[in-house]
CSV table of C-alpha atoms and ligand atoms in Angstrom, one decimal:
chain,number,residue,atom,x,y,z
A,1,UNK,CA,156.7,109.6,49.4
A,2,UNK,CA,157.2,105.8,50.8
A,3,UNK,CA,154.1,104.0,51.8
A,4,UNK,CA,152.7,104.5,55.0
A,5,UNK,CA,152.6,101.2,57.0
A,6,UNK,CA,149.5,100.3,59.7
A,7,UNK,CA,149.4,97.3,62.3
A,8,UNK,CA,146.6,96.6,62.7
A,9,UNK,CA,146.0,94.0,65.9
A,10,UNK,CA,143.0,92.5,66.0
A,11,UNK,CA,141.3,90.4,63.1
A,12,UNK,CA,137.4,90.6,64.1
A,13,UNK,CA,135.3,93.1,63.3
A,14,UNK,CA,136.7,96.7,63.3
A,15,UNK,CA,140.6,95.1,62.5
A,16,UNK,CA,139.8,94.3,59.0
A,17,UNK,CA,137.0,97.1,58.6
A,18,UNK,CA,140.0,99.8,59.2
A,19,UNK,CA,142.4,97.2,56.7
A,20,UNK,CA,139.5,97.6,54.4
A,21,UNK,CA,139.6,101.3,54.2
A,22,UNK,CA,143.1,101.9,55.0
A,23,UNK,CA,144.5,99.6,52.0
A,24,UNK,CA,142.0,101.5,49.5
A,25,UNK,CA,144.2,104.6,50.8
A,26,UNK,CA,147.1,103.3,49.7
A,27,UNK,CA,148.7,101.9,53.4
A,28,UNK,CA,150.8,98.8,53.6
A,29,UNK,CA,148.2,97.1,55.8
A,30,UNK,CA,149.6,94.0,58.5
A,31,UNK,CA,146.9,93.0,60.8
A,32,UNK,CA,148.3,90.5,63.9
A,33,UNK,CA,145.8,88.2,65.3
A,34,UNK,CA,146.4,86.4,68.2
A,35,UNK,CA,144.0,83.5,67.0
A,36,UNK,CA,145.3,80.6,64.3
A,37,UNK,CA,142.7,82.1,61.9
A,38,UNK,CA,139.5,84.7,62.0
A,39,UNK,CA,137.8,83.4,65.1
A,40,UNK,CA,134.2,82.3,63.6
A,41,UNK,CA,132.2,82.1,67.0
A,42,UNK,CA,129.4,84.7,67.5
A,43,UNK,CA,126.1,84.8,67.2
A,44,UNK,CA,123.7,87.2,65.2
A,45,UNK,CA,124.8,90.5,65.1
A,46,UNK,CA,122.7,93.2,63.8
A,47,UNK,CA,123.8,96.5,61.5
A,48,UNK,CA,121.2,98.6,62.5
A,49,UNK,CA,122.0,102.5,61.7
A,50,UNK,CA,125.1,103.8,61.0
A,51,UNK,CA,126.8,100.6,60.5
A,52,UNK,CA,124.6,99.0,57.6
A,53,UNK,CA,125.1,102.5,56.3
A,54,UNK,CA,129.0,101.7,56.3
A,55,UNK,CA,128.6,98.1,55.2
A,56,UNK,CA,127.0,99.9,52.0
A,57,UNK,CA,129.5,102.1,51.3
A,58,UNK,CA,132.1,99.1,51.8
A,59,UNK,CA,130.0,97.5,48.3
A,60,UNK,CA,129.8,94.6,50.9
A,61,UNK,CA,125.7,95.1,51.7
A,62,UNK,CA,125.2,92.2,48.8
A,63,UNK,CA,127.1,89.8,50.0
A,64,UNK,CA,125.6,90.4,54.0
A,65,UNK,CA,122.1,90.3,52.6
A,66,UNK,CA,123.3,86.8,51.4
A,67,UNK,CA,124.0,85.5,55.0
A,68,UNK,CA,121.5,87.3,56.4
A,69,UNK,CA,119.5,84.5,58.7
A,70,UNK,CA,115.9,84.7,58.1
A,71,UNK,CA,114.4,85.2,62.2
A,72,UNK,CA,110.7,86.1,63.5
A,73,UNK,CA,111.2,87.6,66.6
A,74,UNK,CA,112.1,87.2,70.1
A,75,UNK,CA,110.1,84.5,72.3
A,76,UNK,CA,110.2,84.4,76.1
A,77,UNK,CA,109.9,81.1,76.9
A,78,UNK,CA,108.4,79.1,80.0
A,79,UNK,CA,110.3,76.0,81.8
A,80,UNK,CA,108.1,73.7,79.6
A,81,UNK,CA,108.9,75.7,76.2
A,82,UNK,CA,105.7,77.3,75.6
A,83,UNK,CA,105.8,81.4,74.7
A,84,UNK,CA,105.2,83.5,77.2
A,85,UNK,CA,105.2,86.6,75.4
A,86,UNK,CA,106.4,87.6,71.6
A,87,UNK,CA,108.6,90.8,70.0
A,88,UNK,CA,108.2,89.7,66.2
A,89,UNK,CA,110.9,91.2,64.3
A,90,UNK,CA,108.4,93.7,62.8
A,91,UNK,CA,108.4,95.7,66.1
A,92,UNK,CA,109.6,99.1,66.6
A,93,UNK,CA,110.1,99.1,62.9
A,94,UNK,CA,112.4,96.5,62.2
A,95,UNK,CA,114.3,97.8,64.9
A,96,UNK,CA,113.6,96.1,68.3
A,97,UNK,CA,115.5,93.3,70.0
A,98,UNK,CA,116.0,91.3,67.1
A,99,UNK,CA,116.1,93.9,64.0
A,100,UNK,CA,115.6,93.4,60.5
A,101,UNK,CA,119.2,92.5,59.6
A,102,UNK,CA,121.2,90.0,61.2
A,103,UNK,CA,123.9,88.3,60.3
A,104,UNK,CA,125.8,85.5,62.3
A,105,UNK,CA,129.3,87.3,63.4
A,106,UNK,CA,131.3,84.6,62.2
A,107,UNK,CA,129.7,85.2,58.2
A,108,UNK,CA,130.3,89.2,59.2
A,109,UNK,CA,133.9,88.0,59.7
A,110,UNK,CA,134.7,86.0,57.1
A,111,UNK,CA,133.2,88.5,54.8
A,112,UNK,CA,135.3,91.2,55.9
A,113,UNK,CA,138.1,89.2,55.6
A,114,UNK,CA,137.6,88.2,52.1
A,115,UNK,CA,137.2,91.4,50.7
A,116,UNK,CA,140.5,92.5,52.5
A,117,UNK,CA,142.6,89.5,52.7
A,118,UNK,CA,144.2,90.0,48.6
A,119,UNK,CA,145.4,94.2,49.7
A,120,UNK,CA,146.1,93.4,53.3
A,121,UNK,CA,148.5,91.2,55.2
A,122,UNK,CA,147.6,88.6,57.9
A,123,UNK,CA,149.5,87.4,60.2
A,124,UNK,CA,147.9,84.6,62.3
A,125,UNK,CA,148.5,83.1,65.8
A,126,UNK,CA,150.9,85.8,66.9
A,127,UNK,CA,150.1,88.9,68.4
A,128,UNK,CA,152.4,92.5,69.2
A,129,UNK,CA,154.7,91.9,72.7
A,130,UNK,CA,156.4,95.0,72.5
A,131,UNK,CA,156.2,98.6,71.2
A,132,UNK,CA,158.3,101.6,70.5
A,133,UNK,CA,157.3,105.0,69.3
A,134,UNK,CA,159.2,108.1,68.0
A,135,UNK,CA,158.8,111.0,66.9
A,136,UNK,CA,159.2,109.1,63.5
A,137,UNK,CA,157.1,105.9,63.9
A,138,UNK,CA,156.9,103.0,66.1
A,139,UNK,CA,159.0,99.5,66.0
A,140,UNK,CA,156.4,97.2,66.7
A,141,UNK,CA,158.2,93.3,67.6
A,142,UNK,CA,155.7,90.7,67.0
A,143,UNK,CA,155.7,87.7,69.7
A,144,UNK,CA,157.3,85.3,66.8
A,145,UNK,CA,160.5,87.6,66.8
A,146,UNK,CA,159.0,89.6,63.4
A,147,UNK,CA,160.1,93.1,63.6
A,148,UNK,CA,157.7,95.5,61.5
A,149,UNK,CA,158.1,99.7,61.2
A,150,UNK,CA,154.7,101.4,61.6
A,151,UNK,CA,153.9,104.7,61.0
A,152,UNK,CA,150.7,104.0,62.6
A,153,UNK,CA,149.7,101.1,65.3
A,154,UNK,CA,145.9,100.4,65.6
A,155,UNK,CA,144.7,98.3,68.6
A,156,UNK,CA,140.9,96.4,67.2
A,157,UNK,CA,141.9,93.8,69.9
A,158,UNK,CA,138.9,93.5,71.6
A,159,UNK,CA,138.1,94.9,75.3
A,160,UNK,CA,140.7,93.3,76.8
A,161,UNK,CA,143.4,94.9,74.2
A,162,UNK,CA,146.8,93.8,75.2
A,163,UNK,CA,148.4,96.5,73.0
A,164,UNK,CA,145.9,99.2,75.0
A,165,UNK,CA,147.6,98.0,78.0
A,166,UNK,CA,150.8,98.3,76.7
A,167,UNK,CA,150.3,101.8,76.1
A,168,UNK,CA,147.3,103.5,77.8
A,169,UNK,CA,147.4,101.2,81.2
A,170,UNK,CA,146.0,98.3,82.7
A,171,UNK,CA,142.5,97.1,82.1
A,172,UNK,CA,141.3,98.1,85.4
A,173,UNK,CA,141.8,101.7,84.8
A,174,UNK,CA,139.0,101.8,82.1
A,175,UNK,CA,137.0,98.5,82.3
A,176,UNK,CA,133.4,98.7,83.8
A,177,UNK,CA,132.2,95.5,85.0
A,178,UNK,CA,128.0,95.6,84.2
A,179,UNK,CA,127.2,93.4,87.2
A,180,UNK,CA,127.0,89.9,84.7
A,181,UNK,CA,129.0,87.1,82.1
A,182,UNK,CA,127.7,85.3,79.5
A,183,UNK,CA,128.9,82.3,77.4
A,184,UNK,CA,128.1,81.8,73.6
A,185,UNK,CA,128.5,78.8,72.1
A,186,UNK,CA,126.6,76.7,69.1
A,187,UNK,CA,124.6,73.5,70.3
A,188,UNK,CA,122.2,71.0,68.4
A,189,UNK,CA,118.9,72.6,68.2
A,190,UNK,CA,116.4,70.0,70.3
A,191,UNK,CA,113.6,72.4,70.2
A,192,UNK,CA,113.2,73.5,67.0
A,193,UNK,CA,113.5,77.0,67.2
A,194,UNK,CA,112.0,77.8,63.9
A,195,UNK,CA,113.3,81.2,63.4
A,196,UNK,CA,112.9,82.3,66.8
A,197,UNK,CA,115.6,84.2,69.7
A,198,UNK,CA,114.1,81.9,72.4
A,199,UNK,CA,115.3,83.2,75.8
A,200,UNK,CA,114.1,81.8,79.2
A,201,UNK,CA,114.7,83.5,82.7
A,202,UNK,CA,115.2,81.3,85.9
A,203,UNK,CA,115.3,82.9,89.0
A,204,UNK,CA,119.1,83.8,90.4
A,205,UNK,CA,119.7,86.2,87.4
A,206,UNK,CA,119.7,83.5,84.9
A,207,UNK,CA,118.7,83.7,81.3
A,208,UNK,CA,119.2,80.7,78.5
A,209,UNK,CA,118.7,81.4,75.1
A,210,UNK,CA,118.7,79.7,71.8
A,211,UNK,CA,118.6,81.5,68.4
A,212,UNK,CA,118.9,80.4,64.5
A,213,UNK,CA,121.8,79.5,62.8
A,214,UNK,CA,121.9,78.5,58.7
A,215,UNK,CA,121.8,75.1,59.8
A,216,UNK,CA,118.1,73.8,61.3
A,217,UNK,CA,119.8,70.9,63.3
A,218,UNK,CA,122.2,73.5,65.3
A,219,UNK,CA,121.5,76.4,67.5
A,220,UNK,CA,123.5,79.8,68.7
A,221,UNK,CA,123.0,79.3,72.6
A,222,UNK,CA,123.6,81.6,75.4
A,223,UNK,CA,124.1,81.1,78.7
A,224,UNK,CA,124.2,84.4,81.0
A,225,UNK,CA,124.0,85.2,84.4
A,226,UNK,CA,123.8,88.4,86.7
A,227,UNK,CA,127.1,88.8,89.2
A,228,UNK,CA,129.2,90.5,90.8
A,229,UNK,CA,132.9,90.5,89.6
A,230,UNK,CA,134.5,87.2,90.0
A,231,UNK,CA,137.6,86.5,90.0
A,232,UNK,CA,138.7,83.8,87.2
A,233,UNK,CA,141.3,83.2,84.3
A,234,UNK,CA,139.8,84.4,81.2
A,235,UNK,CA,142.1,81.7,79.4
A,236,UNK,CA,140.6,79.0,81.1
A,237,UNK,CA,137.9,77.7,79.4
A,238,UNK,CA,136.9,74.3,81.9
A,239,UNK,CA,136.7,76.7,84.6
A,240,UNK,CA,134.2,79.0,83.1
A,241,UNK,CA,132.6,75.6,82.2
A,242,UNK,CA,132.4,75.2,85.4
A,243,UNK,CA,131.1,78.5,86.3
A,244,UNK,CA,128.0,78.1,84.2
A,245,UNK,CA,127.3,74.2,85.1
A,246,UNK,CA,127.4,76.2,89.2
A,247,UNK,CA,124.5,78.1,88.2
A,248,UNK,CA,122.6,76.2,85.6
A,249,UNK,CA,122.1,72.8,86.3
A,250,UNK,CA,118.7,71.6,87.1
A,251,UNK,CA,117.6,75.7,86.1
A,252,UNK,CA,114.7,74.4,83.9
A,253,UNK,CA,114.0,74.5,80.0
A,254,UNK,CA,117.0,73.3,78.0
A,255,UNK,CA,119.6,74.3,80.6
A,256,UNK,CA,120.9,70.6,81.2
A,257,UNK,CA,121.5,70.4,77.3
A,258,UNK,CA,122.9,73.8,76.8
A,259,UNK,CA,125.8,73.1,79.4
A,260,UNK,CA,126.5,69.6,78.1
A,261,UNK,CA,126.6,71.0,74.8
A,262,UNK,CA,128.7,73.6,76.1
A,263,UNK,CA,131.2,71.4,77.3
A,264,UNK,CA,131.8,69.9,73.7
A,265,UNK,CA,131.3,73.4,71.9
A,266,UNK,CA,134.9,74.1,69.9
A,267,UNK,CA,133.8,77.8,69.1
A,268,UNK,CA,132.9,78.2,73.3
A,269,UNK,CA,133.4,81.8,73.8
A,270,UNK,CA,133.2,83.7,77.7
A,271,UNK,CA,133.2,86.6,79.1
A,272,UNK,CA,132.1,89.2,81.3
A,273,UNK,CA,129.7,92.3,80.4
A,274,UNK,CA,131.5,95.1,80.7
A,275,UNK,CA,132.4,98.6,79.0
A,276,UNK,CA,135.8,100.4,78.2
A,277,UNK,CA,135.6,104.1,78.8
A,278,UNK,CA,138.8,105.6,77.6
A,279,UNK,CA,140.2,109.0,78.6
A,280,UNK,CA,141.3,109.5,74.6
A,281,UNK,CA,141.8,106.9,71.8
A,282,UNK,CA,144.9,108.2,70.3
A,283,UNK,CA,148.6,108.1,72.1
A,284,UNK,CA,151.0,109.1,70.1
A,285,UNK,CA,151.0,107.0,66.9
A,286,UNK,CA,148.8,104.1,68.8
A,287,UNK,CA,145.0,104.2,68.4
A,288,UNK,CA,142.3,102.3,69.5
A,289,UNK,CA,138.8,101.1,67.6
A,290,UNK,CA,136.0,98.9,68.0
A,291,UNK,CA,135.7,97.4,71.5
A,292,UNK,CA,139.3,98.0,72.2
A,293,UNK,CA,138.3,101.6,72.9
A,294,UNK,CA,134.9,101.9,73.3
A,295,UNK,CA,133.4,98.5,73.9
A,296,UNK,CA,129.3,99.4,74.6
A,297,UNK,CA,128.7,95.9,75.6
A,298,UNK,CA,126.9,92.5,73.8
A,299,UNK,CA,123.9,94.3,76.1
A,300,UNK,CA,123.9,97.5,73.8
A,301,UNK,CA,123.2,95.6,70.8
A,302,UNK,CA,125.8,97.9,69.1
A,303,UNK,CA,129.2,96.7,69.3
A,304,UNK,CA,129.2,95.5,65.3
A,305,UNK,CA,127.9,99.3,64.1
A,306,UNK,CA,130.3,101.0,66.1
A,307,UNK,CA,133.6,98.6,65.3
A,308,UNK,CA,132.6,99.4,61.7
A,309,UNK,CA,132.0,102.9,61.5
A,310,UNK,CA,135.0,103.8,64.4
A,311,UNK,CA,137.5,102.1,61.3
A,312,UNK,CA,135.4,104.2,58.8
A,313,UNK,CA,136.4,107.5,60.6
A,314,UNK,CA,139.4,107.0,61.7
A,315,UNK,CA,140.3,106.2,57.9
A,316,UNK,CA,138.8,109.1,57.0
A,317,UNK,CA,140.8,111.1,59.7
A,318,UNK,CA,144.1,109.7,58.1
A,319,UNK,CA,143.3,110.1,54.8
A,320,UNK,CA,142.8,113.5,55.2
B,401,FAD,C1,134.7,84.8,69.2
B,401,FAD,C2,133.8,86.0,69.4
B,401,FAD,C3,132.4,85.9,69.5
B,401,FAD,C4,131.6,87.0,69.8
B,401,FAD,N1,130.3,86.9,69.8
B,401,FAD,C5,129.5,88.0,69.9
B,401,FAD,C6,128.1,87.8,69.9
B,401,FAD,O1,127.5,86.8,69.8
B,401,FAD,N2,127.3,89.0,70.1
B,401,FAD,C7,127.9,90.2,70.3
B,401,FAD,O2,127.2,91.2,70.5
B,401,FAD,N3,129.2,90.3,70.3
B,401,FAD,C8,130.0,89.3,70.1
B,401,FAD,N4,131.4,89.4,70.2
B,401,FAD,C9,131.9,90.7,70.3
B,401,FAD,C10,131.8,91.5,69.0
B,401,FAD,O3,132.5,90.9,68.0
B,401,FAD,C11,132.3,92.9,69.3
B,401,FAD,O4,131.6,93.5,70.4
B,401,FAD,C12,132.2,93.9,68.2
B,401,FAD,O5,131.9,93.4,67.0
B,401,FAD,C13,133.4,94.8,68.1
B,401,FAD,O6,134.4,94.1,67.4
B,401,FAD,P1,136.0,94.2,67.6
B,401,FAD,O7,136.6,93.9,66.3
B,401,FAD,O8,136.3,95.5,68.3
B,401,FAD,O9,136.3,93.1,68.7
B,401,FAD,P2,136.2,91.5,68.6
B,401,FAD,O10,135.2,91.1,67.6
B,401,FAD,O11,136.2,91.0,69.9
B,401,FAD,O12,137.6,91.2,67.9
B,401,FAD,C14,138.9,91.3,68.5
B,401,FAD,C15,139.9,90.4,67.8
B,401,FAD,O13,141.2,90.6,68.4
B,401,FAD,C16,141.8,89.3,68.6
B,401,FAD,N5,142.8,89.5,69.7
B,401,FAD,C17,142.5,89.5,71.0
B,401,FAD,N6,143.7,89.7,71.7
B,401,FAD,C18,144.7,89.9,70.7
B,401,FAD,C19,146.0,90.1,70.8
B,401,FAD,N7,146.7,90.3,71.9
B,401,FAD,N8,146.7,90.2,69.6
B,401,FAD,C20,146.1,90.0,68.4
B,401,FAD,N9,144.8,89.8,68.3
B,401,FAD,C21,144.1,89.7,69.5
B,401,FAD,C22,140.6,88.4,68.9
B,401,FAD,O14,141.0,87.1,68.7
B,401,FAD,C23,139.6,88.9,68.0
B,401,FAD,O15,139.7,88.2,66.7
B,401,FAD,C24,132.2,88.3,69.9
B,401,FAD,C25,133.6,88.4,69.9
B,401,FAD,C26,134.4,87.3,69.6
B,401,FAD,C27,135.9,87.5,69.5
């Protein structure tokens, strides 16, 4: 029998979690990412449950526990920096709103891509433009003329999959806006913030937040606000600049330094809370993972677990 070949599109956290699995099957594996390389932005994502559980049967728990950063807790903050209240990491067993294991998402990525990137082809800065199933597999073109023969097409594309619109519909059929957007970015750490997820609350549905990073000079900032749906281009990143300077200057605490750090930022990443509810994540030979499919929202805590263990059943399911 030939070798079965996967696209994968998608390079962030369920992409290569599926290449992972599906290459140890035996698959040809080609993921398509859209970005020139794995996108490193992110901030600490944690791989609570299910997903650690995964991430130890991927032989890849060392090498986390290596990157994990070191944090004590979450601290509400006031406009002058002092704590208003405390969650040390300790709470609700290690589990609460910063849980025992975190990991900055970038280091998540470029772990998973190391311990894929030997079995599994990448294919950077393109992405799929057209698709073609039969009863026999499905002619994928890729947008730099590439043509590839699938037996399988995965979209880990993220919530706003372009190949889930190619085949399931448009976004609005299964995006749920949650009523807010928030910006990640890193930014030079003026406060010191010593371990801690520092959040501050302004009035307006604001809410600023600063958390580690490996280096004690820089800082993971946030920048979020409550809203109804807006209307914006999600490729326009001096506009959603803009957005965020609208509603935070002059908000209090370190807002005036988060947005001008914001603005120089090169890993700057936006976007809206929101869930994908899907009908079914198969159609025909196209399937959808990770947030492509069933994105819970940054808000759930749980978008990391479930990209890694929705690539470790649907391996499972076609290795059967
Ligand atoms: C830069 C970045 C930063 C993030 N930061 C956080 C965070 O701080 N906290 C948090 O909870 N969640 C964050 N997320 C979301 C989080 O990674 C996901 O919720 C979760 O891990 C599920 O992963 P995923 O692989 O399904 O989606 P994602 O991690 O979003 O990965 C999707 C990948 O698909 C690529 N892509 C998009 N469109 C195309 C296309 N048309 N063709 C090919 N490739 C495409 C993207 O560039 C990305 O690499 C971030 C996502 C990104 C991309």
């Amino acid at each position: 029998m030939s070798q079965p070949t996967v696209v994968i599109s998608g390079a962030g956290i369920a992409g290569p979690s599926l290449a992972f699995w599906l290459a140890n099957l035996g698959y040809r594996v080609v993921v398509v990412e859209i970005a020139h390389g794995i996108r490193p932005g992110g901030q600490t994502v944690d791989l609570r449950g299910a997903g650690g559980d995964v991430v130890e049967r991927m032989g890849l728990m060392p090498k986390i526990r290596a990157h994990a950063l070191e944090q004590r807790g979450v601290a509400w903050v006031a406009s002058d920096g002092s704590h208003r209240a405390e969650m040390p990491v300790t709470a609700f067993d290690g589990n609460g709103l910063v849980s025992k294991l975190e990991i900055l998402r970038g280091d998540l990525v470029d772990v998973l891509y190391e311990a894929t990137k030997d079995a599994v082809e990448y294919r950077f800065n393109t992405r799929i433009s057209a698709l073609n199933q039969d009863d026999d597999g499905v002619d994928v073109t890729l947008a730099d003329g590439t043509q590839l023969r699938a037996d399988i097409v995965v979209a880990a594309d993220g919530p706003h999959s372009s190949v889930r619109g190619m085949v399931f519909g448009p976004e609005g059929r299964f995006v749920k806006p949650l009523g807010g957007y928030n910006a990640w970015f890193t930014a030079p750490d003026h406060v010191g913030v010593d371990g801690w997820f520092l959040m501050y609350l302004a009035p307006g549905g604001l809410n600023a937040s600063m958390r580690p990073t490996h280096d004690p000079a820089m800082a993971k900032a946030g920048l979020a606000f409550a809203s109804d749906p807006i209307s914006y281009d999600r490729h326009d990143i001096d506009e959603q600049r803009r957005m965020l300077v609208d509603r935070f200057a002059g908000a209090g605490w370190q807002c005036d330094a988060l947005l001008a750090a914001a603005q120089e930022a090169d890993d700057f990443y936006f976007d809206s809370f929101l869930q994908v509810h899907m009908p079914s994540w198969t159609s025909g030979r196209v399937a959808l993972v990770g947030d492509a499919g069933y994105c819970a929202s940054p808000l759930s805590g749980m978008g990391t677990s479930l990209a890694l263990v929705g690539a470790y059943i649907l391996a499972g399911e076609l290795g059967r």
